[in-house]
Tab-separated table of C-alpha atoms in Angstrom:
chain	number	residue	atom	x	y	z
A	1058	MET	CA	-36.029	-14.290	78.492
A	1059	LEU	CA	-35.862	-11.487	75.855
A	1060	VAL	CA	-38.768	-10.635	74.111
A	1061	ARG	CA	-39.507	-7.870	71.394
A	1062	LEU	CA	-43.024	-6.128	71.187
A	1063	LEU	CA	-44.377	-3.855	68.436
A	1064	TYR	CA	-47.369	-1.740	68.939
A	1065	ALA	CA	-49.136	1.000	67.235
A	1066	SER	CA	-51.192	3.893	68.948
A	1067	ARG	CA	-53.002	7.265	68.163
A	1068	SER	CA	-52.760	10.726	69.695
A	1069	PRO	CA	-56.070	11.840	71.276
A	1070	LYS	CA	-54.994	15.405	69.663
A	1071	SER	CA	-52.333	16.788	67.476
A	1072	ILE	CA	-48.922	15.672	68.655
A	1073	GLU	CA	-46.607	18.533	69.442
A	1074	SER	CA	-42.929	18.272	69.639
A	1075	GLU	CA	-43.023	18.646	73.375
A	1076	VAL	CA	-45.039	15.728	73.900
A	1077	ILE	CA	-42.596	13.690	71.984
A	1078	ASP	CA	-39.626	15.144	73.904
A	1079	SER	CA	-41.460	14.310	77.123
A	1080	ILE	CA	-41.846	10.710	76.126
A	1081	LEU	CA	-38.339	10.491	74.871
A	1082	ALA	CA	-37.014	11.775	78.043
A	1083	GLN	CA	-38.743	9.832	80.151
A	1084	SER	CA	-38.160	6.615	78.292
A	1085	ARG	CA	-34.434	7.291	77.963
A	1086	LYS	CA	-34.368	8.254	81.652
A	1087	HIS	CA	-36.106	4.805	82.878
A	1088	ASN	CA	-35.582	2.428	80.001
A	1089	PRO	CA	-31.938	1.848	80.758
A	1090	GLU	CA	-32.637	0.690	84.491
A	1091	LEU	CA	-35.699	-1.575	83.274
A	1092	GLY	CA	-33.434	-3.140	80.581
A	1093	ILE	CA	-35.454	-1.867	77.869
A	1094	THR	CA	-34.415	-0.704	74.410
A	1095	GLY	CA	-36.439	0.225	71.555
A	1096	ILE	CA	-37.545	2.730	68.754
A	1097	LEU	CA	-40.481	5.346	68.669
A	1098	CYS	CA	-41.805	6.321	65.533
A	1099	GLN	CA	-44.137	8.993	64.855
A	1100	GLY	CA	-45.906	10.474	62.114
A	1101	GLY	CA	-49.150	12.810	62.095
A	1102	ASP	CA	-50.883	11.475	65.160
A	1103	VAL	CA	-49.606	8.120	65.009
A	1104	TYR	CA	-47.037	6.160	67.052
A	1105	LEU	CA	-45.514	3.058	66.165
A	1106	GLN	CA	-43.121	1.840	68.808
A	1107	VAL	CA	-40.843	-1.274	69.424
A	1108	LEU	CA	-39.739	-2.287	72.745
A	1109	GLU	CA	-37.085	-4.932	73.621
A	1110	GLY	CA	-36.222	-6.555	76.987
A	1111	GLY	CA	-37.111	-9.170	79.810
A	1112	ARG	CA	-40.786	-10.024	79.244
A	1113	ALA	CA	-42.006	-9.083	82.582
A	1114	ALA	CA	-40.476	-5.542	81.961
A	1115	VAL	CA	-41.695	-5.156	78.578
A	1116	ASN	CA	-45.256	-6.561	79.687
A	1117	GLN	CA	-45.450	-4.175	82.407
A	1118	LEU	CA	-44.208	-1.043	80.396
A	1119	TYR	CA	-46.762	-2.139	77.530
A	1120	ASN	CA	-49.532	-2.261	80.080
A	1121	ARG	CA	-48.731	1.180	81.463
A	1122	ILE	CA	-48.816	2.591	77.710
A	1123	VAL	CA	-52.204	1.166	77.067
A	1124	GLN	CA	-53.611	3.076	80.216
A	1125	ASP	CA	-51.560	6.078	79.525
A	1126	LYS	CA	-54.003	9.087	78.086
A	1127	ARG	CA	-51.388	10.077	75.642
A	1128	HIS	CA	-52.322	6.989	73.660
A	1129	LEU	CA	-55.311	5.907	72.117
A	1130	ASP	CA	-56.516	2.644	69.964
A	1131	VAL	CA	-53.424	0.858	71.178
A	1132	VAL	CA	-52.915	-2.151	68.915
A	1133	LEU	CA	-50.275	-4.903	69.637
A	1134	LEU	CA	-48.775	-5.638	65.912
A	1135	HIS	CA	-46.239	-8.115	67.015
A	1136	PHE	CA	-44.912	-9.997	69.806
A	1137	GLU	CA	-41.989	-12.591	69.933
A	1138	GLU	CA	-39.322	-14.305	72.244
A	1139	VAL	CA	-36.006	-13.366	70.793
A	1140	THR	CA	-32.397	-14.667	71.307
A	1141	GLU	CA	-31.052	-11.434	70.849
A	1142	ARG	CA	-31.906	-7.554	70.546
A	1143	ARG	CA	-32.325	-5.890	67.138
A	1144	PHE	CA	-32.628	-2.285	68.850
A	1145	ALA	CA	-30.064	-2.569	71.665
A	1146	GLY	CA	-28.210	0.433	70.630
A	1147	TRP	CA	-31.087	2.473	71.664
A	1148	THR	CA	-32.583	3.411	74.951
A	1149	MET	CA	-34.952	4.691	72.830
A	1150	GLY	CA	-34.303	5.745	69.377
A	1151	GLN	CA	-36.643	8.237	67.147
A	1152	VAL	CA	-37.443	8.429	63.849
A	1153	ASN	CA	-38.403	11.999	62.342
A	1154	LEU	CA	-40.977	10.919	59.630
A	1155	ALA	CA	-40.749	14.502	58.183
A	1156	LYS	CA	-37.565	13.663	56.866
A	1157	VAL	CA	-38.144	10.210	55.418
A	1158	ASN	CA	-38.760	9.894	51.732
A	1159	ALA	CA	-42.374	9.411	50.883
A	1160	SER	CA	-41.250	6.296	48.487
A	1161	LEU	CA	-40.164	4.409	51.501
A	1162	LEU	CA	-43.319	4.920	53.336
A	1163	LEU	CA	-45.323	4.065	50.090
A	1164	LYS	CA	-43.197	0.583	50.044
A	1165	TYR	CA	-45.026	-0.596	53.188
A	1166	CYS	CA	-48.142	1.584	53.241
A	1167	GLU	CA	-51.047	2.486	51.146
A	1168	LEU	CA	-50.459	6.158	51.390
A	1169	PRO	CA	-46.998	7.899	51.762
A	1170	ALA	CA	-47.952	8.432	55.649
A	1171	LEU	CA	-47.358	6.324	58.598
A	1172	ASP	CA	-50.397	4.054	58.947
A	1173	PRO	CA	-49.487	1.321	61.459
A	1174	HIS	CA	-53.021	0.032	61.845
A	1175	GLY	CA	-53.072	-0.665	58.314
A	1176	MET	CA	-49.949	-2.685	58.133
A	1177	SER	CA	-49.229	-6.122	59.251
A	1178	GLY	CA	-46.700	-6.494	62.094
A	1179	ARG	CA	-43.995	-7.860	59.777
A	1180	ALA	CA	-44.392	-5.072	57.392
A	1181	ALA	CA	-43.985	-2.596	60.233
A	1182	LEU	CA	-40.751	-4.450	61.271
A	1183	ALA	CA	-39.341	-4.402	57.977
A	1184	LEU	CA	-40.014	-0.479	57.612
A	1185	LEU	CA	-38.114	0.042	61.076
A	1186	GLU	CA	-35.362	-2.353	59.733
A	1187	GLU	CA	-34.982	-0.187	56.599
A	1188	LEU	CA	-35.222	3.061	58.493
A	1189	ILE	CA	-32.153	1.613	60.810
A	1190	ALA	CA	-30.348	1.037	57.460
A	1191	THR	CA	-30.858	4.210	55.777
A	1192	ALA	CA	-29.797	5.874	58.934
A	1193	GLN	CA	-33.112	7.615	59.636
A	1194	ILE	CA	-33.344	6.722	63.522
A	1195	ILE	CA	-31.860	9.430	65.676
A	1196	GLY	CA	-31.122	9.326	69.454
A	1197	ARG	CA	-28.810	6.372	69.257
A	1198	ALA	CA	-27.389	5.703	72.932
A	1199	GLY	CA	-23.712	5.624	73.968
């Protein structure tokens, strides 16, 4: 059974590119063997991530993220059973919000900055869908 999980978290300190690179490298290395795909969106000290795959694998990964010291204030925004993956082409895609038009963020957020803790799960998924449609996601697999 396939599921889609969307969560938000904050970093305990300023997020440096090395931390993002480490998370992405680890995800891209281990996710294929676990059957997990998804997207990581990061802006300021905030993460927004979608994970897709088998229910057990996604839940185990999410539980590890909750316990990971690189994440604070982990909030589950959306969880659903799905018949097909929306993010199947990414072992772990990345959104560089520094290059995203502020008006796009204002469409879904109160301010022109990523604030998933203040968004509904539906709005966060809609934002990610629009980022895909506008080719703002990098790191597509295969």
